[in-house]
XYZ file of C-alpha atoms in Angstrom:
269
model
C -88.667 3.849 -25.749
C -89.415 0.684 -23.840
C -89.586 0.806 -20.033
C -87.003 -1.168 -18.418
C -89.564 -2.860 -16.195
C -91.255 -4.523 -19.159
C -88.304 -6.941 -19.981
C -88.629 -6.768 -23.835
C -86.269 -5.425 -26.630
C -88.677 -4.923 -29.465
C -90.679 -1.872 -29.909
C -94.354 -1.440 -30.758
C -96.477 1.255 -32.324
C -97.690 2.217 -28.668
C -94.358 2.997 -27.442
C -93.340 6.496 -27.179
C -90.356 7.813 -29.617
C -87.031 8.290 -27.991
C -85.576 11.944 -27.742
C -83.237 11.006 -30.541
C -85.893 10.111 -32.884
C -88.006 13.198 -31.934
C -84.897 15.317 -32.770
C -84.679 13.570 -36.233
C -81.477 11.937 -35.595
C -80.745 9.385 -38.335
C -78.247 6.363 -38.670
C -74.977 7.532 -39.837
C -75.236 11.136 -38.291
C -71.903 12.290 -36.811
C -72.463 13.931 -33.719
C -69.926 16.896 -33.319
C -71.397 19.143 -30.479
C -74.091 18.973 -27.904
C -75.448 22.168 -26.409
C -72.632 23.984 -28.234
C -69.895 21.908 -26.534
C -67.722 20.055 -29.062
C -67.686 16.222 -28.478
C -65.347 13.953 -30.446
C -65.469 10.601 -28.471
C -68.564 8.484 -27.194
C -67.566 9.028 -23.766
C -67.773 12.733 -24.065
C -71.388 12.123 -25.680
C -72.353 10.154 -22.754
C -70.960 12.672 -20.166
C -72.955 15.678 -21.723
C -76.218 13.600 -22.312
C -76.145 12.220 -18.727
C -75.452 15.443 -16.969
C -78.157 17.080 -19.179
C -81.055 15.261 -17.186
C -84.350 16.035 -18.986
C -83.617 19.392 -20.033
C -83.616 20.519 -23.661
C -80.539 19.384 -25.891
C -79.132 20.978 -28.976
C -77.419 18.482 -31.146
C -75.062 19.380 -33.827
C -74.388 16.746 -36.400
C -72.636 16.317 -39.837
C -74.916 14.604 -42.199
C -74.006 13.936 -46.063
C -71.214 16.182 -45.455
C -73.166 19.013 -44.121
C -73.648 20.249 -40.626
C -77.006 20.448 -39.132
C -78.507 21.639 -35.851
C -81.210 19.304 -34.262
C -83.005 19.858 -31.178
C -84.468 17.465 -28.518
C -87.077 19.255 -26.658
C -86.150 17.241 -23.602
C -84.107 14.141 -22.758
C -85.465 11.378 -20.681
C -83.992 10.426 -17.395
C -83.411 6.767 -16.532
C -81.553 4.864 -13.843
C -78.215 3.687 -14.502
C -75.581 1.792 -12.651
C -72.467 3.891 -13.479
C -70.245 2.415 -10.672
C -70.614 -1.273 -11.171
C -71.414 -1.478 -7.602
C -75.303 -1.912 -8.027
C -76.015 1.762 -6.883
C -78.387 3.357 -9.408
C -78.244 6.936 -10.524
C -80.674 9.124 -12.384
C -79.037 10.313 -15.580
C -80.126 11.952 -18.960
C -81.069 9.316 -21.878
C -81.098 10.316 -25.640
C -81.474 6.795 -27.157
C -78.560 6.742 -29.427
C -75.458 4.235 -29.656
C -72.252 4.469 -31.658
C -71.101 2.426 -34.710
C -68.411 0.211 -34.044
C -65.209 -0.002 -36.315
C -62.725 -2.651 -36.499
C -59.308 -1.399 -36.304
C -56.377 -3.779 -37.397
C -53.060 -3.153 -36.012
C -49.864 -4.940 -37.132
C -46.737 -5.597 -34.956
C -43.399 -6.686 -35.853
C -41.157 -9.371 -34.476
C -40.663 -7.784 -31.202
C -44.266 -7.536 -30.605
C -44.782 -11.033 -31.747
C -42.229 -12.251 -29.107
C -43.734 -10.208 -26.496
C -47.257 -11.514 -27.181
C -45.796 -15.205 -27.317
C -44.170 -14.706 -23.971
C -47.344 -13.319 -22.356
C -49.394 -16.328 -23.845
C -46.675 -18.635 -22.581
C -46.824 -17.236 -19.135
C -50.596 -17.514 -19.175
C -50.681 -21.053 -20.172
C -48.108 -21.920 -17.629
C -50.380 -20.221 -14.993
C -53.286 -22.011 -16.148
C -51.399 -25.324 -15.756
C -50.548 -24.651 -12.107
C -53.976 -23.556 -11.368
C -55.849 -26.165 -13.401
C -56.809 -28.547 -10.407
C -58.476 -25.490 -8.665
C -60.230 -24.379 -12.068
C -61.542 -27.780 -12.752
C -62.908 -28.145 -9.356
C -64.605 -24.729 -9.927
C -66.088 -26.127 -12.893
C -67.567 -29.255 -10.859
C -69.128 -26.745 -8.867
C -70.757 -24.853 -11.713
C -71.994 -28.333 -13.008
C -73.606 -28.758 -9.507
C -75.097 -25.457 -9.648
C -73.300 -23.944 -6.569
C -71.360 -21.144 -8.513
C -70.976 -19.618 -12.005
C -68.722 -20.922 -14.401
C -65.643 -18.809 -14.801
C -65.864 -17.403 -18.448
C -61.833 -17.267 -18.431
C -61.568 -20.904 -17.263
C -60.436 -23.878 -19.157
C -62.434 -25.927 -21.622
C -62.316 -29.264 -23.279
C -61.875 -30.116 -26.723
C -65.741 -30.263 -26.768
C -66.141 -26.562 -25.650
C -63.425 -25.742 -28.240
C -65.386 -27.501 -31.134
C -68.444 -25.645 -30.078
C -66.729 -22.346 -29.885
C -65.232 -22.891 -33.348
C -68.543 -23.735 -34.625
C -70.125 -20.402 -33.240
C -67.034 -18.538 -34.686
C -67.594 -19.893 -38.364
C -71.320 -19.537 -38.365
C -71.732 -16.074 -36.559
C -73.483 -13.330 -38.508
C -72.503 -10.548 -35.960
C -71.933 -7.220 -37.789
C -68.430 -6.311 -38.083
C -66.967 -9.891 -38.106
C -66.107 -10.680 -41.602
C -64.185 -13.725 -43.087
C -60.773 -12.191 -42.051
C -61.879 -11.879 -38.515
C -63.198 -15.520 -38.301
C -59.783 -16.682 -39.802
C -57.885 -14.677 -37.246
C -60.256 -15.715 -34.269
C -59.951 -19.303 -35.330
C -55.994 -19.151 -35.574
C -56.255 -17.748 -32.204
C -58.184 -20.547 -30.992
C -56.360 -23.249 -32.350
C -53.063 -21.622 -31.501
C -54.040 -21.250 -27.959
C -55.068 -24.898 -27.531
C -51.938 -26.121 -29.005
C -49.618 -23.884 -27.074
C -51.523 -25.218 -23.918
C -51.039 -28.764 -24.719
C -47.379 -28.237 -25.777
C -46.484 -26.657 -22.488
C -48.628 -29.448 -20.519
C -46.765 -32.139 -22.435
C -43.431 -30.687 -21.242
C -43.987 -31.487 -17.480
C -41.274 -33.682 -16.306
C -43.418 -36.830 -15.421
C -44.243 -39.951 -17.342
C -46.183 -40.527 -19.714
C -45.734 -37.012 -20.930
C -42.773 -36.195 -23.395
C -41.308 -34.252 -20.515
C -40.848 -37.375 -18.478
C -38.911 -38.994 -21.418
C -36.720 -35.850 -21.844
C -35.904 -35.536 -18.182
C -34.837 -39.331 -18.414
C -32.768 -38.845 -21.344
C -31.154 -35.892 -19.821
C -30.339 -37.618 -16.467
C -28.981 -40.702 -18.289
C -26.742 -38.386 -20.444
C -25.510 -36.503 -17.321
C -24.622 -39.550 -15.606
C -22.735 -41.006 -18.372
C -21.041 -37.909 -18.802
C -19.980 -37.540 -15.120
C -18.814 -41.280 -15.277
C -16.443 -40.583 -18.319
C -15.027 -37.443 -16.336
C -14.512 -39.467 -13.201
C -13.291 -42.379 -15.099
C -15.914 -44.677 -13.781
C -17.750 -47.585 -15.440
C -20.846 -46.692 -17.518
C -23.620 -46.375 -15.187
C -25.878 -47.991 -17.913
C -29.443 -46.879 -18.958
C -31.883 -45.142 -16.823
C -34.874 -47.236 -15.796
C -37.792 -44.882 -16.724
C -40.216 -47.921 -15.824
C -39.712 -46.903 -12.248
C -41.896 -43.896 -12.974
C -45.083 -46.083 -14.137
C -47.019 -45.934 -10.879
C -46.665 -42.048 -11.217
C -47.665 -42.402 -15.023
C -50.770 -44.310 -14.176
C -51.848 -41.995 -11.464
C -51.287 -38.909 -13.679
C -53.236 -40.772 -16.438
C -56.193 -41.461 -14.259
C -56.106 -37.642 -13.161
C -55.952 -36.542 -16.591
C -58.866 -38.639 -17.746
C -60.802 -37.228 -14.555
C -60.148 -33.756 -15.362
C -60.898 -34.051 -18.913
C -64.307 -35.790 -18.213
C -65.277 -32.836 -15.871
C -64.506 -30.260 -18.430
C -66.188 -32.044 -21.132
C -69.484 -32.523 -18.862
C -69.267 -28.844 -17.992
C -68.991 -27.755 -21.663
C -72.207 -29.587 -22.172
C -74.042 -28.630 -19.094
C -72.600 -25.012 -18.381
C -70.777 -24.072 -21.592
C -68.686 -20.806 -21.551
C -70.582 -18.251 -23.749
C -68.721 -16.986 -26.758
C -70.412 -13.548 -26.749
C -70.754 -13.715 -30.576
């Protein structure tokens, strides 16, 4: 075991063994009971170990298909923040961690539509909040605040994230996981850009669509009211707004690209 105050993660020969090591626990052992109390989840294991303090702990495990009884003469007490509020509590410590398993679930058409609806709403909310979030990125660049890990990123950050996904060697992330993560990344970018492009202002496609719809509506009303054809809609009147939007988009993109270089969002891989 390594004392928390030493700030290292590699054991040396001088470090004392953990209670799990002393008890003879091995990688792959399945813990089925602690002090005679059956446990089936990691939360239950944590609860029993933490409440055990530094007392003796009887561990029932299944190893190679056979049940074994192991004993830790005492568990170590350590300071832990169990409330996420910074308040430390003395709890028992065994020195084990669970093995993670990836569970793949497949949804049908209804689930897909629900997820698409959620992602679309999330992208729309992100567009509305984009100026504020980019301002926060500027604050992170200046060092006055932390960058939001759920905030926007530029194509620079997306490219870096894609590189980390394809090159990661994290256990449990195989090729199929990488393909799924890349698909979600590319799909998320395209969905955001597609919704942003539908904003009803020039030079975005939404501005052209609104101009065409307004022109068609005027001509339809003119025919119904038997009036002369009003002619084409002059979308060039929106050019000042288009220039302003273009300059704004360039500025936002520049801030995000700088942020992705100076304070990149960690991928966690």
